[in-house]
mmCIF file of C-alpha atoms and ligand atoms in Angstrom:
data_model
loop_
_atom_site.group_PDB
_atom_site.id
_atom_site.type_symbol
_atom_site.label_atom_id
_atom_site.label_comp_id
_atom_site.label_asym_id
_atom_site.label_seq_id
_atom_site.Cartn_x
_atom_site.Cartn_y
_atom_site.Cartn_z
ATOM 1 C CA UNK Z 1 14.295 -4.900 5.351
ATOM 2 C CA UNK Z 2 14.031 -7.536 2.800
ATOM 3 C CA UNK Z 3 17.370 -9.076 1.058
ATOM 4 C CA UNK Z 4 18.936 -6.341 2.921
ATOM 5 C CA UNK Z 5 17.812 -3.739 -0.088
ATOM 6 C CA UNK Z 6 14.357 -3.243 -0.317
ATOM 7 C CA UNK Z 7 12.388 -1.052 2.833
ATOM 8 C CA UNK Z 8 8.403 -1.648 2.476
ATOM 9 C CA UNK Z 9 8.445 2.193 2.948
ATOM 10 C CA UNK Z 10 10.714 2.505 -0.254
ATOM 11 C CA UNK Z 11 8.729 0.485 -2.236
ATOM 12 C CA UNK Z 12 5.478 2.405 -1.565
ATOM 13 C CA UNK Z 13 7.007 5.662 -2.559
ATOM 14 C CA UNK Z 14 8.070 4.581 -5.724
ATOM 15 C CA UNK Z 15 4.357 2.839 -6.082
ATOM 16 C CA UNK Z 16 3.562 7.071 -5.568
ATOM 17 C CA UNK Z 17 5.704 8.521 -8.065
ATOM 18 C CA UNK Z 18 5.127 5.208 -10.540
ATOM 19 C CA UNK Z 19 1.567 6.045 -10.576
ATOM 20 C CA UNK Z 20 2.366 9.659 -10.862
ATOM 21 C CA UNK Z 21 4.914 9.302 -13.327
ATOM 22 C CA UNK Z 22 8.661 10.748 -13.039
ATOM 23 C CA UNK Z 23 7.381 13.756 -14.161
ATOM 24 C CA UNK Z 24 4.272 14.298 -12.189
ATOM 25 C CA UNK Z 25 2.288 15.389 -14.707
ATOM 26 C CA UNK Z 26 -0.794 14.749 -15.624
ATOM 27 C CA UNK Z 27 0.386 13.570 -19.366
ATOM 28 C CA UNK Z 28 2.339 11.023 -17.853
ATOM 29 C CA UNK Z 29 0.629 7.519 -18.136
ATOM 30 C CA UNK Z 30 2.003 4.048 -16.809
ATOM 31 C CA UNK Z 31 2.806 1.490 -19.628
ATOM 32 C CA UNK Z 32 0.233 -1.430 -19.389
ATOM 33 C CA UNK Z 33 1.819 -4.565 -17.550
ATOM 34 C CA UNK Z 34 1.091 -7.594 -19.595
ATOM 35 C CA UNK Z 35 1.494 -11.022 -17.567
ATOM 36 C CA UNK Z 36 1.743 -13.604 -19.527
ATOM 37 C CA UNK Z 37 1.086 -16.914 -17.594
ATOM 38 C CA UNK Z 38 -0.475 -19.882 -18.162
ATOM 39 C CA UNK Z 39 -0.333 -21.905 -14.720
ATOM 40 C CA UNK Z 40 1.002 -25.732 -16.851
ATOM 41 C CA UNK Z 41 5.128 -25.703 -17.932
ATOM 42 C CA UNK Z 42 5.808 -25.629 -21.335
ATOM 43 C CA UNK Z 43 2.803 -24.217 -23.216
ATOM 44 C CA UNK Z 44 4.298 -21.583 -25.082
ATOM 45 C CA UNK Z 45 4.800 -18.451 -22.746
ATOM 46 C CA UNK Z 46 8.584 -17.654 -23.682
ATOM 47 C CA UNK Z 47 7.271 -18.204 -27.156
ATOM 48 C CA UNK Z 48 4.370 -15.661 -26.671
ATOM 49 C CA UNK Z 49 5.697 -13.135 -24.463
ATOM 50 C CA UNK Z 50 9.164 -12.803 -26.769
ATOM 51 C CA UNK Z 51 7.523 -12.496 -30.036
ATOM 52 C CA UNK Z 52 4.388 -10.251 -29.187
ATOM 53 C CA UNK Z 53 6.579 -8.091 -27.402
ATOM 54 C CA UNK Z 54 9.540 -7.869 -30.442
ATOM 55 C CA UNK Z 55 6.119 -7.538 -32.610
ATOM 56 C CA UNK Z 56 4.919 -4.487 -30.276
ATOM 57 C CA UNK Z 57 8.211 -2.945 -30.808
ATOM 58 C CA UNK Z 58 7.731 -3.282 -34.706
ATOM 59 C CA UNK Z 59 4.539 -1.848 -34.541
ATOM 60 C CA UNK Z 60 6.299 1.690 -32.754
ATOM 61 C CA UNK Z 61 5.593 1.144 -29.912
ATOM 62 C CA UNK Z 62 8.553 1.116 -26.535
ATOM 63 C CA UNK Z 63 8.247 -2.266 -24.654
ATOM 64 C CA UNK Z 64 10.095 -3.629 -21.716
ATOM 65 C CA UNK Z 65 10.083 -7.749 -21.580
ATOM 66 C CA UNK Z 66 11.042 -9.050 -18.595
ATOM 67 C CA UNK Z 67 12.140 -12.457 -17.503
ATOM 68 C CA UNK Z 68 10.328 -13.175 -14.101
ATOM 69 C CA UNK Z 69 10.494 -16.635 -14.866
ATOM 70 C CA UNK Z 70 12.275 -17.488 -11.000
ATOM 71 C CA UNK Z 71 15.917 -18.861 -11.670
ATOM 72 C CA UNK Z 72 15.399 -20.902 -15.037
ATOM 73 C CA UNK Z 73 14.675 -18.253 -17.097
ATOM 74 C CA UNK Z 74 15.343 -18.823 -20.870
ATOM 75 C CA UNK Z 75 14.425 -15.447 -22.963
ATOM 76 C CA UNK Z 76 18.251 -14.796 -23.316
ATOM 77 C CA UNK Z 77 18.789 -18.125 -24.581
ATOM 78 C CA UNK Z 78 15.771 -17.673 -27.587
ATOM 79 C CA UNK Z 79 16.854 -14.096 -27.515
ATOM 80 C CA UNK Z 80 20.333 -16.045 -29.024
ATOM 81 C CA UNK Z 81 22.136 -13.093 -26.093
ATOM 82 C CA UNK Z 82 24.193 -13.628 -23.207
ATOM 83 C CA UNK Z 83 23.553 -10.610 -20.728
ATOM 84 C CA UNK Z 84 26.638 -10.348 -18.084
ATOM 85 C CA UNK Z 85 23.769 -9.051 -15.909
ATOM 86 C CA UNK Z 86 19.805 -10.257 -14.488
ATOM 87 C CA UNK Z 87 17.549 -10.022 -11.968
ATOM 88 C CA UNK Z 88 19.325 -11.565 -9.464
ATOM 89 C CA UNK Z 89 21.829 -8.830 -9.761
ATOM 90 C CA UNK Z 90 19.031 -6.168 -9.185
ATOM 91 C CA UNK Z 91 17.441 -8.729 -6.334
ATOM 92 C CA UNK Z 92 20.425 -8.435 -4.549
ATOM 93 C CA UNK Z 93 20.973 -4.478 -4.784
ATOM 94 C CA UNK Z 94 24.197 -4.902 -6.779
ATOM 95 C CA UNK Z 95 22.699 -2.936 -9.602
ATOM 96 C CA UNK Z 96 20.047 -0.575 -10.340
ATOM 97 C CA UNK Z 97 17.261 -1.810 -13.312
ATOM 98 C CA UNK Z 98 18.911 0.712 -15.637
ATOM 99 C CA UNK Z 99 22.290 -0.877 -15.015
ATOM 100 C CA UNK Z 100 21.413 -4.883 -15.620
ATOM 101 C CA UNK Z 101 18.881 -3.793 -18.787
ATOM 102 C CA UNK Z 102 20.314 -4.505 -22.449
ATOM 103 C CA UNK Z 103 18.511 -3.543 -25.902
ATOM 104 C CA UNK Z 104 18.669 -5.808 -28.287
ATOM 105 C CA UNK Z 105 15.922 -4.450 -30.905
ATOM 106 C CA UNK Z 106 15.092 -1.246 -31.382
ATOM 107 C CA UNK Z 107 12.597 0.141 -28.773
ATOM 108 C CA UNK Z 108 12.791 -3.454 -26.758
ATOM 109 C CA UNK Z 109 14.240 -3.139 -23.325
ATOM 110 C CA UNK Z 110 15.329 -6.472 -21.638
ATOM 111 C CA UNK Z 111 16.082 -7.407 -18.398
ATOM 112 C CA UNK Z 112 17.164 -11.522 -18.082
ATOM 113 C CA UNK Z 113 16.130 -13.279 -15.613
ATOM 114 C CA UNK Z 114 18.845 -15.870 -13.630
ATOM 115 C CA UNK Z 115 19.056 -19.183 -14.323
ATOM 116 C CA UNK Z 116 20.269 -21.872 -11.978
ATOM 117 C CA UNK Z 117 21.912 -18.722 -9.624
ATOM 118 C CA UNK Z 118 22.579 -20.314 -6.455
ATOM 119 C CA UNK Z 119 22.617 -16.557 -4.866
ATOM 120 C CA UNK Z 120 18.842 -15.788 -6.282
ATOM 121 C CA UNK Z 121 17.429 -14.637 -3.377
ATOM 122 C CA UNK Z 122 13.734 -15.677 -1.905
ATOM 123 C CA UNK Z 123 11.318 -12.831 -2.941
ATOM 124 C CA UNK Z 124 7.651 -11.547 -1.361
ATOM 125 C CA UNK Z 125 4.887 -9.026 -2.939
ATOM 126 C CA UNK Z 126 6.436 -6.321 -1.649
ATOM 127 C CA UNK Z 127 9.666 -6.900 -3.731
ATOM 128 C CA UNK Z 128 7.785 -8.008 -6.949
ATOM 129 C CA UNK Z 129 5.798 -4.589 -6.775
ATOM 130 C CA UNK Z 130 9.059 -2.960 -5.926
ATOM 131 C CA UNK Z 131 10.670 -4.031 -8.957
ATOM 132 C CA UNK Z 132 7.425 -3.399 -11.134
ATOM 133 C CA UNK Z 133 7.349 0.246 -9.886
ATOM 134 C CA UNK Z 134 10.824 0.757 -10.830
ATOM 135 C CA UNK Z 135 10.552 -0.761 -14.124
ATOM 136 C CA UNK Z 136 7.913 1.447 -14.406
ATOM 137 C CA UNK Z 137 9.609 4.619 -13.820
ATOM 138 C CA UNK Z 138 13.388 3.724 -15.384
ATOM 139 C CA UNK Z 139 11.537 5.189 -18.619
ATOM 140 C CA UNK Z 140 8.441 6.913 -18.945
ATOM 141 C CA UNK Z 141 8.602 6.622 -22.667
ATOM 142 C CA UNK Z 142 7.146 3.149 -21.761
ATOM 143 C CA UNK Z 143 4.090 1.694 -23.846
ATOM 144 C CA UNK Z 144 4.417 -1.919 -22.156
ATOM 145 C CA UNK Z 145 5.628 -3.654 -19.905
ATOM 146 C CA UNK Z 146 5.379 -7.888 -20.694
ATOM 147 C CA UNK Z 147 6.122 -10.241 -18.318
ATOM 148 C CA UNK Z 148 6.964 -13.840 -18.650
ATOM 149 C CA UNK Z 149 6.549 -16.078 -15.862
ATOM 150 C CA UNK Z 150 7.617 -19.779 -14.932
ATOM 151 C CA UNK Z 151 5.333 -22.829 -14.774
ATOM 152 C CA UNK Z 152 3.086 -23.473 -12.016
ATOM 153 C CA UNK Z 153 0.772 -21.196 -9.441
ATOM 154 C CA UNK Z 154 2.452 -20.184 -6.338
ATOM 155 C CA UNK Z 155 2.483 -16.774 -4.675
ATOM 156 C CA UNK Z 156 5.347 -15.467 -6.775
ATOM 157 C CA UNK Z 157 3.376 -16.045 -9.955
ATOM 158 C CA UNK Z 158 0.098 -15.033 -8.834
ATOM 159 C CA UNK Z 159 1.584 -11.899 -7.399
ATOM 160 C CA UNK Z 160 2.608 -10.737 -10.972
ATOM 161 C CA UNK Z 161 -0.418 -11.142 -12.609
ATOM 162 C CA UNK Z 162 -1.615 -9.451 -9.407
ATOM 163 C CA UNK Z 163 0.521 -6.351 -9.908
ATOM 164 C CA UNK Z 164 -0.389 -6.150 -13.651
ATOM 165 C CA UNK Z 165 -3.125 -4.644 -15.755
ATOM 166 C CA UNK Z 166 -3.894 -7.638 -17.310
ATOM 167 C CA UNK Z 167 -2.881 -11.337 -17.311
ATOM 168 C CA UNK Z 168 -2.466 -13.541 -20.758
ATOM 169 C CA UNK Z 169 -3.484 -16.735 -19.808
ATOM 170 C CA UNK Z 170 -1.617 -18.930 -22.400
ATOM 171 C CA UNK Z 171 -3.089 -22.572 -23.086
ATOM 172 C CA UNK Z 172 -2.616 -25.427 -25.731
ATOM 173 C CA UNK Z 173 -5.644 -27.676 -26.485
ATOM 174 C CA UNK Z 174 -4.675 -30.304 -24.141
ATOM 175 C CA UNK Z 175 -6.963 -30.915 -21.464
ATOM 176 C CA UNK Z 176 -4.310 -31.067 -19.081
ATOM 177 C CA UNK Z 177 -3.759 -27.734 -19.661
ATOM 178 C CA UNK Z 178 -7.016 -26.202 -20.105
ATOM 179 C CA UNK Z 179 -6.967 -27.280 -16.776
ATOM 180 C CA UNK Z 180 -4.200 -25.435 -15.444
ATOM 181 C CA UNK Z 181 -5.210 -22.231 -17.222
ATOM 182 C CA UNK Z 182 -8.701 -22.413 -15.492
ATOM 183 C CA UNK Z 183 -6.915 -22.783 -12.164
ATOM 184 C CA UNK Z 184 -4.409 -19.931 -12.700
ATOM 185 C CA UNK Z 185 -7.695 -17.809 -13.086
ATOM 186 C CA UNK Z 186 -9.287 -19.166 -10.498
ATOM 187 C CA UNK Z 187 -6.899 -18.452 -7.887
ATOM 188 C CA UNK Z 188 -5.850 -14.638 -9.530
ATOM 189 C CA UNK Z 189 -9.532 -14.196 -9.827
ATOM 190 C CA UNK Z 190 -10.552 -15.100 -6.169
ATOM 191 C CA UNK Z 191 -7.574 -12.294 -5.079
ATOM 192 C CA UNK Z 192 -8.803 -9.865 -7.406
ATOM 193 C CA UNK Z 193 -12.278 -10.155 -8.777
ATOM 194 C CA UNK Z 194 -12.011 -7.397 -11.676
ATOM 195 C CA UNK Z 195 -8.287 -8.536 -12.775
ATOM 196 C CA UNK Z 196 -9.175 -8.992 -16.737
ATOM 197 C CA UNK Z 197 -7.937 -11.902 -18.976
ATOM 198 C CA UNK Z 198 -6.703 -12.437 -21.693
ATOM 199 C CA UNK Z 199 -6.494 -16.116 -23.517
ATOM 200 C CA UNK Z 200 -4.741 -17.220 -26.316
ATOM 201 C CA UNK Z 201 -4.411 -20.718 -27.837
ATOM 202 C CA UNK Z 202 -0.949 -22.351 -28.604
ATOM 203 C CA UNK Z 203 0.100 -25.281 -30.217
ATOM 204 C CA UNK Z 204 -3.316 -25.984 -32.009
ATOM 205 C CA UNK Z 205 -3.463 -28.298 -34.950
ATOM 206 C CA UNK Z 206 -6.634 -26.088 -36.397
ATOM 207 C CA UNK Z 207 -8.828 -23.368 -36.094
ATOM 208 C CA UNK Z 208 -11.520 -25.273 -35.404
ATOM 209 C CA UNK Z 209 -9.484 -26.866 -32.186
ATOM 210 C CA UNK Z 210 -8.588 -23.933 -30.479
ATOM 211 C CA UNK Z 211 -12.051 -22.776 -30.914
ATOM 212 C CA UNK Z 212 -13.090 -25.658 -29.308
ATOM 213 C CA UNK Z 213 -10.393 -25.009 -26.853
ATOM 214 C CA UNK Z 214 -11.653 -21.229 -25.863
ATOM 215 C CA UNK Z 215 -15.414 -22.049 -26.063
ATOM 216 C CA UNK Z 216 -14.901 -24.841 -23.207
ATOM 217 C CA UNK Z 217 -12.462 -22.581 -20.990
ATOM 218 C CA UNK Z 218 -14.596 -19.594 -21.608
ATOM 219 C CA UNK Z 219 -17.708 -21.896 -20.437
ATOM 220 C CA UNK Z 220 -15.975 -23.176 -17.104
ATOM 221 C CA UNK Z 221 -14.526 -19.549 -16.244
ATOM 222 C CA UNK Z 222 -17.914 -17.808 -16.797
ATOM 223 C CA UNK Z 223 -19.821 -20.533 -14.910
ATOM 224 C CA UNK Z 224 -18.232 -21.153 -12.221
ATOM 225 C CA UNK Z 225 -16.100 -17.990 -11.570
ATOM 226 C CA UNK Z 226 -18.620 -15.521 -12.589
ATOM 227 C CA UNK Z 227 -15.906 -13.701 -15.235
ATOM 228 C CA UNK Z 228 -15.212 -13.039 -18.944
ATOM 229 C CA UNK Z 229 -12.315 -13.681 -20.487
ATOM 230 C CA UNK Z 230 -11.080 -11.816 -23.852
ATOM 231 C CA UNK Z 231 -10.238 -14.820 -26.704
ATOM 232 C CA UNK Z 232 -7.345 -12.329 -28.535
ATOM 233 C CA UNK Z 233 -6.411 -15.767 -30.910
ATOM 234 C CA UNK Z 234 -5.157 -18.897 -31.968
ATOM 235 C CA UNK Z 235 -1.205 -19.355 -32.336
ATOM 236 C CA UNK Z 236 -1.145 -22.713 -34.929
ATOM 237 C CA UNK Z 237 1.118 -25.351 -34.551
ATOM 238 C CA UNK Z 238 3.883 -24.446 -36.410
ATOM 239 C CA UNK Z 239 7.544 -26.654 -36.949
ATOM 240 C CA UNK Z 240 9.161 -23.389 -37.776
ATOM 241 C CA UNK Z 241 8.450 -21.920 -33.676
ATOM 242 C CA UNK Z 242 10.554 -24.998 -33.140
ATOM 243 C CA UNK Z 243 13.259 -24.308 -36.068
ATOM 244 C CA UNK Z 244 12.978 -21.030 -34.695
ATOM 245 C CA UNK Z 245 13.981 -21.798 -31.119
ATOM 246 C CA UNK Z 246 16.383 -24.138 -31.550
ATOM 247 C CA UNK Z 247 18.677 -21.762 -33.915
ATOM 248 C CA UNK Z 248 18.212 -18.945 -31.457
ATOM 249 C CA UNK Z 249 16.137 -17.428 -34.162
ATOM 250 C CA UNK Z 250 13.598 -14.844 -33.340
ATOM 251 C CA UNK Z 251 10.752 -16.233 -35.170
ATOM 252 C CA UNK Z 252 8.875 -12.851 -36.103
ATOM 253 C CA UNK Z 253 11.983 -11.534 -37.536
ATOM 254 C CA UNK Z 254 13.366 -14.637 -39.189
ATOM 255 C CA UNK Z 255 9.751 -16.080 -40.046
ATOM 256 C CA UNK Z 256 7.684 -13.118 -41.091
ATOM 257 C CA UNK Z 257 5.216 -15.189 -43.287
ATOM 258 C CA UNK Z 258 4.518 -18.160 -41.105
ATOM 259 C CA UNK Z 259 1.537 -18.699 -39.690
ATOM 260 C CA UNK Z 260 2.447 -18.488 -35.854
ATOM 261 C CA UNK Z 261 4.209 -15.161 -36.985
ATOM 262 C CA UNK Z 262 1.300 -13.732 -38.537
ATOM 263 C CA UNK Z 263 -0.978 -14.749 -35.654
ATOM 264 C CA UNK Z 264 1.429 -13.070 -33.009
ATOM 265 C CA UNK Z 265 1.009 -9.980 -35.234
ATOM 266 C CA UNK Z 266 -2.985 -10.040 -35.193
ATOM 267 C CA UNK Z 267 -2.656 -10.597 -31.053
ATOM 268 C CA UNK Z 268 -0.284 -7.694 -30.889
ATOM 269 C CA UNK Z 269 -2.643 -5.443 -32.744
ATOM 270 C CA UNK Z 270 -5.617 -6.329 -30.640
ATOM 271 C CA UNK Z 271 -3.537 -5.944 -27.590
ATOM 272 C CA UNK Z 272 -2.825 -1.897 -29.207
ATOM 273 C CA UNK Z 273 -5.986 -1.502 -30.155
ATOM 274 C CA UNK Z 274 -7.446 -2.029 -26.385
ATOM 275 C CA UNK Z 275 -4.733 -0.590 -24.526
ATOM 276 C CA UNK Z 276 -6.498 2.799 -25.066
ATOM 277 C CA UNK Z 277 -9.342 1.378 -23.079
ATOM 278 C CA UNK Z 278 -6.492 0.295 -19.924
ATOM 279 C CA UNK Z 279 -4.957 3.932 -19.605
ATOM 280 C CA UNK Z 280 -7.920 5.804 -19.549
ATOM 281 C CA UNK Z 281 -8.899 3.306 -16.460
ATOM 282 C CA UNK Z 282 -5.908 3.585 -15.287
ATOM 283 C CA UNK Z 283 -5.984 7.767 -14.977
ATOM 284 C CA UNK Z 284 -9.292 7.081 -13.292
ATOM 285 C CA UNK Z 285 -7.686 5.788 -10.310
ATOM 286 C CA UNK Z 286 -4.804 7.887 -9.828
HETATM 287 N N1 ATP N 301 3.008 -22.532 -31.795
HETATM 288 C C1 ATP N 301 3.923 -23.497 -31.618
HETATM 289 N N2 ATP N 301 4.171 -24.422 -32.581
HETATM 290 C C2 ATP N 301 5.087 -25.389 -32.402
HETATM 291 N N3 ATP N 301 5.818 -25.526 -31.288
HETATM 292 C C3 ATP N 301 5.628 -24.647 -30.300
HETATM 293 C C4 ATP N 301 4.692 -23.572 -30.401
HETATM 294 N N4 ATP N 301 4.750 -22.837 -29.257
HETATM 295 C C5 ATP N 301 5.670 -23.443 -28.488
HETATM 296 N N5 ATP N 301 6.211 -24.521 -29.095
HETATM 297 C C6 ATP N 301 7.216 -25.463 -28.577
HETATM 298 O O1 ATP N 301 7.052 -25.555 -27.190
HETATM 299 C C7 ATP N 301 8.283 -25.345 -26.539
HETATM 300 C C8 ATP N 301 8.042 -24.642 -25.225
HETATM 301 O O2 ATP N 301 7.725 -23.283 -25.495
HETATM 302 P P1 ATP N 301 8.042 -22.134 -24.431
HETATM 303 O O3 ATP N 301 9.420 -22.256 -23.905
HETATM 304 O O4 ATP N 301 7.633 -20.871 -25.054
HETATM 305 O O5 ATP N 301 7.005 -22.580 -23.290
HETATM 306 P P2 ATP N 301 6.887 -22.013 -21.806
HETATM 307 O O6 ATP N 301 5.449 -22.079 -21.461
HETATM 308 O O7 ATP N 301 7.555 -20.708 -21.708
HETATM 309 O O8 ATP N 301 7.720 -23.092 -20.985
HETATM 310 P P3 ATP N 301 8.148 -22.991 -19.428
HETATM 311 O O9 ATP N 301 6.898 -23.317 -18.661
HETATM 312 O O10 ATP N 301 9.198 -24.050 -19.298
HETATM 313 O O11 ATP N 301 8.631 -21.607 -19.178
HETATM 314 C C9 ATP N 301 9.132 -24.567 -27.512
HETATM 315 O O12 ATP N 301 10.486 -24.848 -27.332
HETATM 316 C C10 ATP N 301 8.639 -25.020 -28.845
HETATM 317 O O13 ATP N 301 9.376 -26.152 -29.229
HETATM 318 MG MG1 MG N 302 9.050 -20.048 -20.373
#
């Protein structure tokens, strides 16, 4: 028994009937879990995760973000919403994922994360998975699921990238966190050799940069880890992502036109355009 809630037995009968589907049948297909992660704080995950999944939505298709960011999560706070109830709720079994979810755009499911929750309760793999499976099946009109995670690489973090299809490693130009990005892989890679990775560049001052940026990352991670990652694009430095934040703004919706926004929009429709590829592997292993 974990948190007195969650039985390891539980959890792998939902894993059954998540990789089923609710409805057994064979149409039923698992949304793709997105990860987005990036291993150094303050690189532009929120930023990423929020808008490419809002953009997602726009483009028809159902998303669920969710704030695994453990106990200072902030996607309430950009989304400019106050949710009476988070994870930590579900954590402790005081309500079901369907009861501490809100909506705010059309076809965007949310569930907050807690922030600064004295009560948030230590969690292992099997909870993580637990939680992913029943994400999973609380709607199987599901195209996505996107995670956003906290800053640095323990267990917890590694674990969701892990559990997910595919991780979006999220990295600015500075070396510092080039760094951290290569580690994040390292470490997810060494667990799971065939995990795939995504990488997008934040924050950079020009094309040119970022290119720079991916070139030396996707040099280090092919050399020494023996793996590709999958450059989806650059994110520019842009004043209004700041503007943006600091209104409570969503910057897709309020910022259409701006460069970040139009770059989240080419990201999103790479990220469509493969996710053919993911469910067809991910029938395979059923
Ligand atoms: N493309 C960008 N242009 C300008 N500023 C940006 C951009 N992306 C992010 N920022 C700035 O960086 C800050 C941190 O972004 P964000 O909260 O998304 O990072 P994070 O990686 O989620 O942080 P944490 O590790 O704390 O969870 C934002 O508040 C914003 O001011
Ligand atoms: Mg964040």
């Amino acid at each position: 028994m974990h948190n007195g809630i969650f039985e390891k037995d539980q959890a792998a009968r939902l894993r059954e009937i998540a990789r089923k589907g609710p409805g057994n049948g064979p149409d039923t297909i698992p949304p793709v879990i997105l990860t987005v992660t990036s291993g150094k704080g303050g690189v532009g995950k929120s930023t990423v995760a929020l808008n490419l999944a809002i953009t997602m939505c726009d483009f028809g298709k159902n998303v669920f973000l969710f704030d695994a960011d453990a106990n200072l999560a902030n996607l309430d706070v950009m989304l400019g919403i106050s949710p009476d109830n988070r994870l930590g709720n579900v954590l402790r079994g005081e309500l079901s994922i369907a009861q501490a979810v809100t909506f705010p755009y059309n076809r965007l499911t949310f569930l907050a994360g807690s922030s600064g929750d004295a009560r948030y309760p230590h969690i292992d793999g099997s909870i993580q998975e637990y939680i992913l499976d029943q994400i999973t099946i609380s709607n199987e009109q599901l195209d996505y699921i996107v995670l956003d995670t906290s800053a640095g690489l323990n267990k917890e973090i590694v674990n969701y990238s892990l559990y997910s299809d595919e991780s979006i490693i999220v990295t600015t130009p500075e070396p510092t966190s080039v760094m951290d990005a290569y580690a994040m892989i390292k470490i997810i890679s060494m667990a799971k050799p065939e995990h795939r990775f995504k990488m997008i560049i934040n924050s950079a001052k020009s094309q040119k940069e970022a290119d720079e940026t991916a070139e030396k990352l996707h040099m280090v991670v092919s050399h020494f880890l023996n793996i590709q990652t999958d450059y989806i694009g650059t994110i520019p430095y842009d004043e209004l992502v700041v503007k943006a934040i600091s209104r409570q703004d969503i910057l897709v919706k309020k910022y259409p036109r701006t460069r970040a926004s139009i770059s989240i929009r080419e990201i999103a429709r790479k990220i469509i355009e493969a996710k053919q590829t993911i469910k067809l592997n991910k029938v395979a292993h059923v």
